[in-house]
Amino acid sequence: MKKMVFISGSSRGIGLSILKKLLKENYIVIGTSTSDKGKQLIDKTIQESGGEGIGLVGDLRNGSETVKKWVEEINAHFGCLPDILVANAGITDDQLTLRMKESQWVDVININLTGSFLLSQAFLRNMVKRKWGRFIFLGSVSAFGNPGQINYAASKAGIAGLSRTLAIEYGSRNITSNVIAPGFIQTDMTDTISEDHSKQLLNKIPLGRYGRSDEVAELVSFLASENADYISGQTIQINGAMITS
Ligand code: NAP
Protein backbone atom coordinates (compact mmCIF):
# COMPACT_ATOMS: atom_id res chain seq x y z
CA MET A 1 0.00 0.00 0.00
CA LYS A 2 1.19 3.51 -0.80
CA LYS A 3 2.42 5.52 2.18
CA MET A 4 1.21 9.07 2.77
CA VAL A 5 3.65 11.85 3.62
CA PHE A 6 2.95 15.38 4.86
CA ILE A 7 5.63 18.00 4.08
CA SER A 8 5.16 21.42 5.66
CA GLY A 9 6.55 24.34 3.63
CA SER A 10 6.89 22.57 0.27
CA SER A 11 6.26 25.47 -2.11
CA ARG A 12 9.98 26.13 -2.59
CA GLY A 13 13.49 25.37 -1.38
CA ILE A 14 14.21 22.16 0.49
CA GLY A 15 10.52 21.31 0.97
CA LEU A 16 9.78 21.44 -2.76
CA SER A 17 12.75 19.17 -3.51
CA ILE A 18 11.49 16.70 -0.89
CA LEU A 19 8.01 16.80 -2.41
CA LYS A 20 9.40 16.07 -5.91
CA LYS A 21 11.66 13.26 -4.69
CA LEU A 22 8.90 11.52 -2.72
CA LEU A 23 6.47 11.87 -5.63
CA LYS A 24 9.00 10.03 -7.82
CA GLU A 25 9.08 7.32 -5.18
CA ASN A 26 5.33 6.83 -5.37
CA TYR A 27 4.31 8.30 -2.03
CA ILE A 28 0.99 10.13 -1.67
CA VAL A 29 2.20 13.66 -0.87
CA ILE A 30 0.56 16.52 0.99
CA GLY A 31 2.40 19.82 0.70
CA THR A 32 1.75 23.20 2.31
CA SER A 33 2.27 26.86 1.58
CA THR A 34 1.21 30.10 3.26
CA SER A 35 -0.22 31.36 -0.06
CA ASP A 36 -2.69 30.29 -2.76
CA LYS A 37 0.09 30.77 -5.32
CA GLY A 38 2.31 28.30 -3.42
CA LYS A 39 -0.55 25.80 -3.16
CA GLN A 40 -1.15 26.06 -6.91
CA LEU A 41 2.53 25.37 -7.57
CA ILE A 42 2.37 22.29 -5.33
CA ASP A 43 -0.80 21.06 -7.08
CA LYS A 44 0.80 21.63 -10.51
CA THR A 45 3.98 19.77 -9.44
CA ILE A 46 1.88 16.80 -8.29
CA GLN A 47 -0.25 16.84 -11.45
CA GLU A 48 2.75 17.02 -13.82
CA SER A 49 4.45 14.14 -12.01
CA GLY A 50 1.40 11.91 -12.57
CA GLY A 51 1.48 11.22 -8.82
CA GLU A 52 -1.10 11.54 -6.09
CA GLY A 53 -1.52 14.25 -3.46
CA ILE A 54 -2.77 17.74 -2.65
CA GLY A 55 -1.51 21.20 -1.75
CA LEU A 56 -2.88 22.98 1.32
CA VAL A 57 -2.76 26.62 2.44
CA GLY A 58 -2.01 27.65 6.00
CA ASP A 59 0.23 29.68 8.23
CA LEU A 60 1.91 28.07 11.26
CA ARG A 61 1.87 31.48 12.96
CA ASN A 62 -1.75 30.54 13.69
CA GLY A 63 -0.65 27.33 15.41
CA SER A 64 -3.32 24.81 16.30
CA GLU A 65 -5.98 26.64 14.25
CA THR A 66 -3.98 25.95 11.07
CA VAL A 67 -3.05 22.40 12.04
CA LYS A 68 -6.70 21.58 12.87
CA LYS A 69 -7.78 22.92 9.47
CA TRP A 70 -5.12 20.83 7.68
CA VAL A 71 -6.16 17.68 9.57
CA GLU A 72 -9.80 18.24 8.57
CA GLU A 73 -8.85 18.83 4.93
CA ILE A 74 -6.67 15.71 4.80
CA ASN A 75 -9.36 13.58 6.43
CA ALA A 76 -12.00 14.93 4.06
CA HIS A 77 -9.81 14.22 1.01
CA PHE A 78 -8.19 10.89 1.90
CA GLY A 79 -10.23 9.55 4.85
CA CYS A 80 -7.03 8.97 6.84
CA LEU A 81 -3.95 10.79 8.13
CA PRO A 82 -0.30 10.63 6.99
CA ASP A 83 2.16 7.87 7.92
CA ILE A 84 5.13 10.21 7.65
CA LEU A 85 5.63 13.79 8.81
CA VAL A 86 8.39 15.91 7.31
CA ALA A 87 8.35 19.06 9.47
CA ASN A 88 10.23 21.34 7.11
CA ALA A 89 8.55 24.78 7.26
CA GLY A 90 10.82 27.28 8.94
CA ILE A 91 11.90 30.90 8.98
CA THR A 92 14.79 33.01 10.19
CA ASP A 93 14.51 36.53 11.61
CA ASP A 94 18.03 37.46 12.68
CA GLN A 95 19.16 40.07 15.16
CA LEU A 96 21.84 40.32 17.84
CA THR A 97 20.45 39.29 21.23
CA LEU A 98 20.34 42.78 22.80
CA ARG A 99 18.33 44.13 19.86
CA MET A 100 16.00 41.21 19.31
CA LYS A 101 12.34 42.06 19.75
CA GLU A 102 10.02 39.71 21.60
CA SER A 103 7.90 39.49 18.45
CA GLN A 104 10.90 38.15 16.46
CA TRP A 105 11.55 35.52 19.15
CA VAL A 106 7.89 34.48 19.35
CA ASP A 107 7.42 34.25 15.57
CA VAL A 108 10.44 32.03 14.98
CA ILE A 109 9.70 29.79 17.96
CA ASN A 110 6.01 29.50 16.98
CA ILE A 111 6.63 28.60 13.35
CA ASN A 112 9.74 26.43 13.70
CA LEU A 113 9.26 24.72 17.05
CA THR A 114 5.63 24.93 18.15
CA GLY A 115 4.52 24.26 14.55
CA SER A 116 6.61 21.06 14.51
CA PHE A 117 5.20 19.97 17.87
CA LEU A 118 1.57 20.58 16.86
CA LEU A 119 1.99 18.66 13.60
CA SER A 120 3.65 15.73 15.41
CA GLN A 121 0.84 15.59 17.94
CA ALA A 122 -1.83 15.79 15.23
CA PHE A 123 -0.47 12.78 13.27
CA LEU A 124 0.86 10.69 16.14
CA ARG A 125 -2.37 8.91 17.15
CA ASN A 126 -2.79 7.54 13.64
CA MET A 127 0.81 6.28 13.60
CA VAL A 128 0.37 4.63 17.02
CA LYS A 129 -2.79 2.84 15.80
CA ARG A 130 -1.01 1.59 12.69
CA LYS A 131 2.11 0.68 14.66
CA TRP A 132 4.27 2.42 12.06
CA GLY A 133 5.36 6.01 11.56
CA ARG A 134 8.15 8.33 10.67
CA PHE A 135 8.98 11.80 11.99
CA ILE A 136 11.61 13.73 10.07
CA PHE A 137 12.40 17.24 11.31
CA LEU A 138 14.51 19.90 9.66
CA GLY A 139 16.97 21.12 12.26
CA SER A 140 20.06 23.17 11.56
CA VAL A 141 23.76 23.49 12.21
CA SER A 142 22.69 26.71 14.01
CA ALA A 143 21.33 24.57 16.88
CA PHE A 144 24.91 24.65 18.24
CA GLY A 145 24.53 28.45 18.58
CA ASN A 146 25.07 31.13 15.97
CA PRO A 147 25.55 34.90 16.38
CA GLY A 148 22.45 36.86 15.43
CA GLN A 149 20.24 33.77 15.59
CA ILE A 150 19.30 33.29 19.24
CA ASN A 151 15.65 32.69 18.26
CA TYR A 152 16.45 30.35 15.34
CA ALA A 153 19.19 28.46 17.24
CA ALA A 154 16.83 27.92 20.20
CA SER A 155 14.05 26.71 17.90
CA LYS A 156 16.34 24.19 16.17
CA ALA A 157 17.91 23.00 19.45
CA GLY A 158 14.34 22.55 20.73
CA ILE A 159 13.52 20.40 17.71
CA ALA A 160 16.36 18.03 18.61
CA GLY A 161 14.84 17.51 22.10
CA LEU A 162 11.35 17.16 20.67
CA SER A 163 12.46 14.55 18.13
CA ARG A 164 14.43 12.48 20.63
CA THR A 165 11.50 12.49 23.05
CA LEU A 166 9.18 11.16 20.33
CA ALA A 167 11.76 8.50 19.46
CA ILE A 168 11.89 7.36 23.11
CA GLU A 169 8.15 7.58 23.87
CA TYR A 170 6.95 5.82 20.69
CA GLY A 171 9.81 3.53 19.63
CA SER A 172 7.85 0.55 20.99
CA ARG A 173 5.14 1.36 18.38
CA ASN A 174 7.63 1.10 15.53
CA ILE A 175 7.72 4.87 15.11
CA THR A 176 11.07 6.48 14.36
CA SER A 177 11.99 10.13 14.77
CA ASN A 178 15.07 11.87 13.43
CA VAL A 179 16.40 15.33 12.70
CA ILE A 180 18.23 16.34 9.54
CA ALA A 181 20.53 19.25 10.33
CA PRO A 182 21.67 21.02 7.17
CA GLY A 183 24.59 23.41 7.04
CA PHE A 184 24.18 25.90 4.20
CA ILE A 185 21.84 24.86 1.41
CA GLN A 186 21.27 27.13 -1.58
CA THR A 187 17.65 28.37 -1.19
CA ASP A 188 15.73 31.64 -0.70
CA MET A 189 16.73 31.39 2.99
CA THR A 190 20.46 31.61 2.19
CA ASP A 191 20.07 34.03 -0.75
CA THR A 192 19.88 36.88 1.77
CA ILE A 193 23.46 36.23 3.00
CA SER A 194 25.84 39.03 1.91
CA GLU A 195 28.71 38.25 -0.50
CA ASP A 196 31.34 38.90 2.18
CA HIS A 197 29.63 36.66 4.71
CA SER A 198 29.15 34.01 2.04
CA LYS A 199 32.92 33.98 1.33
CA GLN A 200 33.64 33.55 5.07
CA LEU A 201 31.16 30.70 5.25
CA LEU A 202 32.61 28.90 2.23
CA ASN A 203 36.03 28.98 3.93
CA LYS A 204 34.50 26.89 6.70
CA ILE A 205 33.08 24.28 4.32
CA PRO A 206 35.77 21.78 3.28
CA LEU A 207 33.67 20.62 0.32
CA GLY A 208 33.91 24.23 -0.93
CA ARG A 209 30.27 24.82 -1.83
CA TYR A 210 26.77 25.20 -0.43
CA GLY A 211 24.63 22.08 -0.46
CA ARG A 212 21.68 21.58 -2.81
CA SER A 213 18.13 21.00 -1.69
CA ASP A 214 17.94 17.77 -3.74
CA GLU A 215 20.82 16.43 -1.64
CA VAL A 216 18.76 16.99 1.50
CA ALA A 217 15.77 15.34 -0.20
CA GLU A 218 17.86 12.18 -0.80
CA LEU A 219 18.44 11.90 2.95
CA VAL A 220 14.75 12.45 3.71
CA SER A 221 13.87 9.74 1.22
CA PHE A 222 16.25 7.30 2.91
CA LEU A 223 14.96 8.08 6.42
CA ALA A 224 11.37 7.67 5.23
CA SER A 225 12.09 4.26 3.70
CA GLU A 226 11.97 0.79 5.27
CA ASN A 227 15.78 0.73 4.90
CA ALA A 228 15.98 3.19 7.82
CA ASP A 229 13.88 1.02 10.18
CA TYR A 230 16.57 0.95 12.89
CA ILE A 231 17.64 4.62 12.75
CA SER A 232 15.87 6.68 15.40
CA GLY A 233 16.57 9.44 17.89
CA GLN A 234 19.41 10.79 15.75
CA THR A 235 20.42 14.15 14.35
CA ILE A 236 22.09 13.65 11.00
CA GLN A 237 24.27 16.51 9.77
CA ILE A 238 24.41 17.34 6.07
CA ASN A 239 26.90 20.17 5.84
CA GLY A 240 29.90 19.39 3.63
CA ALA A 241 32.07 18.71 6.73
CA MET A 242 31.43 22.29 7.88
CA ILE A 243 33.67 23.45 10.72
CA THR A 244 31.23 24.52 13.42
CA SER A 245 33.55 25.69 16.21
P1 NAP B 1 12.72 28.55 2.30
O1 NAP B 1 13.28 28.37 0.93
O2 NAP B 1 12.71 29.90 2.91
O3 NAP B 1 11.23 27.92 2.33
C1 NAP B 1 10.50 27.95 3.51
C2 NAP B 1 9.21 27.18 3.37
O4 NAP B 1 8.51 27.30 4.62
C3 NAP B 1 8.30 27.72 2.29
O5 NAP B 1 7.63 26.68 1.65
C4 NAP B 1 7.33 28.60 3.08
O6 NAP B 1 6.02 28.65 2.48
C5 NAP B 1 7.21 27.84 4.40
N1 NAP B 1 6.84 28.79 5.45
C6 NAP B 1 7.43 30.00 5.75
N2 NAP B 1 6.77 30.62 6.73
C7 NAP B 1 5.76 29.79 7.08
C8 NAP B 1 4.69 29.88 8.02
N3 NAP B 1 4.53 30.97 8.78
N4 NAP B 1 3.82 28.86 8.10
C9 NAP B 1 3.94 27.77 7.31
N5 NAP B 1 4.89 27.63 6.39
C10 NAP B 1 5.80 28.63 6.27
O7 NAP B 1 13.49 27.62 3.37
P2 NAP B 1 14.52 26.41 3.12
O8 NAP B 1 15.88 27.00 2.99
O9 NAP B 1 14.00 25.49 2.08
O10 NAP B 1 14.46 25.73 4.56
C11 NAP B 1 13.61 24.62 4.85
C12 NAP B 1 13.91 24.12 6.25
O11 NAP B 1 15.30 23.76 6.35
C13 NAP B 1 13.68 25.17 7.35
O12 NAP B 1 13.16 24.54 8.50
C14 NAP B 1 15.07 25.70 7.63
O13 NAP B 1 15.19 26.21 8.93
C15 NAP B 1 15.90 24.46 7.43
N6 NAP B 1 17.31 24.75 7.12
C16 NAP B 1 17.65 25.39 5.95
C17 NAP B 1 18.99 25.67 5.71
C18 NAP B 1 19.46 26.34 4.45
O14 NAP B 1 20.68 26.57 4.35
N7 NAP B 1 18.61 26.65 3.50
C19 NAP B 1 19.96 25.33 6.65
C20 NAP B 1 19.56 24.70 7.82
C21 NAP B 1 18.23 24.41 8.04
P3 NAP B 1 5.57 29.87 1.47
O15 NAP B 1 6.79 30.41 0.85
O16 NAP B 1 4.73 29.22 0.47
O17 NAP B 1 4.87 30.83 2.31
PDB file of N, CA and C in Angstrom, residues 54-91:
ATOM      1  N   ILE A  54      -2.112  16.428  -2.617  1.00  0.00           N
ATOM      2  CA  ILE A  54      -2.766  17.742  -2.649  1.00  0.00           C
ATOM      3  C   ILE A  54      -1.867  18.811  -2.002  1.00  0.00           C
ATOM      4  N   GLY A  55      -2.134  20.055  -2.405  1.00  0.00           N
ATOM      5  CA  GLY A  55      -1.511  21.200  -1.752  1.00  0.00           C
ATOM      6  C   GLY A  55      -2.508  21.821  -0.782  1.00  0.00           C
ATOM      7  N   LEU A  56      -2.019  22.321   0.334  1.00  0.00           N
ATOM      8  CA  LEU A  56      -2.880  22.984   1.322  1.00  0.00           C
ATOM      9  C   LEU A  56      -2.307  24.363   1.636  1.00  0.00           C
ATOM     10  N   VAL A  57      -3.206  25.277   2.035  1.00  0.00           N
ATOM     11  CA  VAL A  57      -2.759  26.618   2.438  1.00  0.00           C
ATOM     12  C   VAL A  57      -2.884  26.752   3.952  1.00  0.00           C
ATOM     13  N   GLY A  58      -1.898  27.393   4.559  1.00  0.00           N
ATOM     14  CA  GLY A  58      -2.014  27.646   5.997  1.00  0.00           C
ATOM     15  C   GLY A  58      -0.736  28.240   6.540  1.00  0.00           C
ATOM     16  N   ASP A  59      -0.899  28.984   7.634  1.00  0.00           N
ATOM     17  CA  ASP A  59       0.234  29.681   8.227  1.00  0.00           C
ATOM     18  C   ASP A  59       0.448  29.146   9.641  1.00  0.00           C
ATOM     19  N   LEU A  60       1.640  28.642   9.926  1.00  0.00           N
ATOM     20  CA  LEU A  60       1.913  28.072  11.256  1.00  0.00           C
ATOM     21  C   LEU A  60       2.012  29.140  12.342  1.00  0.00           C
ATOM     22  N   ARG A  61       1.988  30.407  11.952  1.00  0.00           N
ATOM     23  CA  ARG A  61       1.870  31.480  12.962  1.00  0.00           C
ATOM     24  C   ARG A  61       0.562  31.309  13.737  1.00  0.00           C
ATOM     25  N   ASN A  62      -0.439  30.721  13.054  1.00  0.00           N
ATOM     26  CA  ASN A  62      -1.747  30.541  13.685  1.00  0.00           C
ATOM     27  C   ASN A  62      -1.870  29.195  14.410  1.00  0.00           C
ATOM     28  N   GLY A  63      -0.755  28.518  14.567  1.00  0.00           N
ATOM     29  CA  GLY A  63      -0.647  27.327  15.405  1.00  0.00           C
ATOM     30  C   GLY A  63      -1.733  26.297  15.215  1.00  0.00           C
ATOM     31  N   SER A  64      -2.392  25.941  16.322  1.00  0.00           N
ATOM     32  CA  SER A  64      -3.324  24.808  16.301  1.00  0.00           C
ATOM     33  C   SER A  64      -4.521  25.064  15.378  1.00  0.00           C
ATOM     34  N   GLU A  65      -4.865  26.336  15.167  1.00  0.00           N
ATOM     35  CA  GLU A  65      -5.977  26.645  14.247  1.00  0.00           C
ATOM     36  C   GLU A  65      -5.646  26.129  12.840  1.00  0.00           C
ATOM     37  N   THR A  66      -4.415  26.401  12.398  1.00  0.00           N
ATOM     38  CA  THR A  66      -3.985  25.950  11.068  1.00  0.00           C
ATOM     39  C   THR A  66      -3.871  24.429  11.018  1.00  0.00           C
ATOM     40  N   VAL A  67      -3.270  23.848  12.054  1.00  0.00           N
ATOM     41  CA  VAL A  67      -3.052  22.397  12.039  1.00  0.00           C
ATOM     42  C   VAL A  67      -4.401  21.669  12.034  1.00  0.00           C
ATOM     43  N   LYS A  68      -5.356  22.184  12.808  1.00  0.00           N
ATOM     44  CA  LYS A  68      -6.696  21.578  12.869  1.00  0.00           C
ATOM     45  C   LYS A  68      -7.348  21.621  11.477  1.00  0.00           C
ATOM     46  N   LYS A  69      -7.212  22.764  10.816  1.00  0.00           N
ATOM     47  CA  LYS A  69      -7.779  22.920   9.468  1.00  0.00           C
ATOM     48  C   LYS A  69      -7.133  21.917   8.501  1.00  0.00           C
ATOM     49  N   TRP A  70      -5.807  21.781   8.565  1.00  0.00           N
ATOM     50  CA  TRP A  70      -5.118  20.832   7.679  1.00  0.00           C
ATOM     51  C   TRP A  70      -5.593  19.402   7.940  1.00  0.00           C
ATOM     52  N   VAL A  71      -5.721  19.044   9.226  1.00  0.00           N
ATOM     53  CA  VAL A  71      -6.157  17.679   9.574  1.00  0.00           C
ATOM     54  C   VAL A  71      -7.549  17.427   8.981  1.00  0.00           C
ATOM     55  N   GLU A  72      -8.439  18.413   9.107  1.00  0.00           N
ATOM     56  CA  GLU A  72      -9.804  18.242   8.573  1.00  0.00           C
ATOM     57  C   GLU A  72      -9.765  18.090   7.052  1.00  0.00           C
ATOM     58  N   GLU A  73      -8.929  18.903   6.398  1.00  0.00           N
ATOM     59  CA  GLU A  73      -8.850  18.833   4.928  1.00  0.00           C
ATOM     60  C   GLU A  73      -8.283  17.481   4.471  1.00  0.00           C
ATOM     61  N   ILE A  74      -7.273  17.004   5.180  1.00  0.00           N
ATOM     62  CA  ILE A  74      -6.665  15.713   4.796  1.00  0.00           C
ATOM     63  C   ILE A  74      -7.679  14.590   4.997  1.00  0.00           C
ATOM     64  N   ASN A  75      -8.351  14.605   6.149  1.00  0.00           N
ATOM     65  CA  ASN A  75      -9.357  13.576   6.434  1.00  0.00           C
ATOM     66  C   ASN A  75     -10.474  13.598   5.398  1.00  0.00           C
ATOM     67  N   ALA A  76     -10.914  14.812   5.030  1.00  0.00           N
ATOM     68  CA  ALA A  76     -12.004  14.929   4.055  1.00  0.00           C
ATOM     69  C   ALA A  76     -11.557  14.400   2.690  1.00  0.00           C
ATOM     70  N   HIS A  77     -10.301  14.610   2.337  1.00  0.00           N
ATOM     71  CA  HIS A  77      -9.814  14.219   1.008  1.00  0.00           C
ATOM     72  C   HIS A  77      -9.431  12.751   0.928  1.00  0.00           C
ATOM     73  N   PHE A  78      -8.746  12.255   1.975  1.00  0.00           N
ATOM     74  CA  PHE A  78      -8.191  10.885   1.904  1.00  0.00           C
ATOM     75  C   PHE A  78      -8.863   9.903   2.877  1.00  0.00           C
ATOM     76  N   GLY A  79      -9.582  10.431   3.867  1.00  0.00           N
ATOM     77  CA  GLY A  79     -10.228   9.548   4.848  1.00  0.00           C
ATOM     78  C   GLY A  79      -9.244   8.949   5.842  1.00  0.00           C
ATOM     79  N   CYS A  80      -8.010   9.419   5.847  1.00  0.00           N
ATOM     80  CA  CYS A  80      -7.028   8.966   6.844  1.00  0.00           C
ATOM     81  C   CYS A  80      -5.918  10.015   6.938  1.00  0.00           C
ATOM     82  N   LEU A  81      -5.020   9.802   7.894  1.00  0.00           N
ATOM     83  CA  LEU A  81      -3.954  10.787   8.128  1.00  0.00           C
ATOM     84  C   LEU A  81      -2.592  10.217   7.711  1.00  0.00           C
ATOM     85  N   PRO A  82      -1.587  11.086   7.515  1.00  0.00           N
ATOM     86  CA  PRO A  82      -0.295  10.634   6.990  1.00  0.00           C
ATOM     87  C   PRO A  82       0.459   9.647   7.886  1.00  0.00           C
ATOM     88  N   ASP A  83       1.282   8.820   7.221  1.00  0.00           N
ATOM     89  CA  ASP A  83       2.160   7.867   7.915  1.00  0.00           C
ATOM     90  C   ASP A  83       3.488   8.529   8.266  1.00  0.00           C
ATOM     91  N   ILE A  84       3.808   9.576   7.513  1.00  0.00           N
ATOM     92  CA  ILE A  84       5.134  10.206   7.652  1.00  0.00           C
ATOM     93  C   ILE A  84       4.952  11.722   7.742  1.00  0.00           C
ATOM     94  N   LEU A  85       5.607  12.326   8.733  1.00  0.00           N
ATOM     95  CA  LEU A  85       5.630  13.794   8.814  1.00  0.00           C
ATOM     96  C   LEU A  85       7.040  14.283   8.492  1.00  0.00           C
ATOM     97  N   VAL A  86       7.135  15.190   7.519  1.00  0.00           N
ATOM     98  CA  VAL A  86       8.392  15.914   7.312  1.00  0.00           C
ATOM     99  C   VAL A  86       8.124  17.354   7.739  1.00  0.00           C
ATOM    100  N   ALA A  87       8.579  17.712   8.935  1.00  0.00           N
ATOM    101  CA  ALA A  87       8.348  19.060   9.467  1.00  0.00           C
ATOM    102  C   ALA A  87       9.474  19.948   8.950  1.00  0.00           C
ATOM    103  N   ASN A  88       9.187  20.589   7.830  1.00  0.00           N
ATOM    104  CA  ASN A  88      10.228  21.338   7.109  1.00  0.00           C
ATOM    105  C   ASN A  88      10.047  22.853   7.193  1.00  0.00           C
ATOM    106  N   ALA A  89       8.793  23.322   7.310  1.00  0.00           N
ATOM    107  CA  ALA A  89       8.545  24.776   7.264  1.00  0.00           C
ATOM    108  C   ALA A  89       9.370  25.475   8.340  1.00  0.00           C
ATOM    109  N   GLY A  90      10.031  26.557   7.950  1.00  0.00           N
ATOM    110  CA  GLY A  90      10.820  27.279   8.935  1.00  0.00           C
ATOM    111  C   GLY A  90      11.205  28.652   8.413  1.00  0.00           C
ATOM    112  N   ILE A  91      11.466  29.550   9.353  1.00  0.00           N
ATOM    113  CA  ILE A  91      11.898  30.900   8.982  1.00  0.00           C
ATOM    114  C   ILE A  91      13.100  31.304   9.846  1.00  0.00           C
TER     115      ILE A  91
END
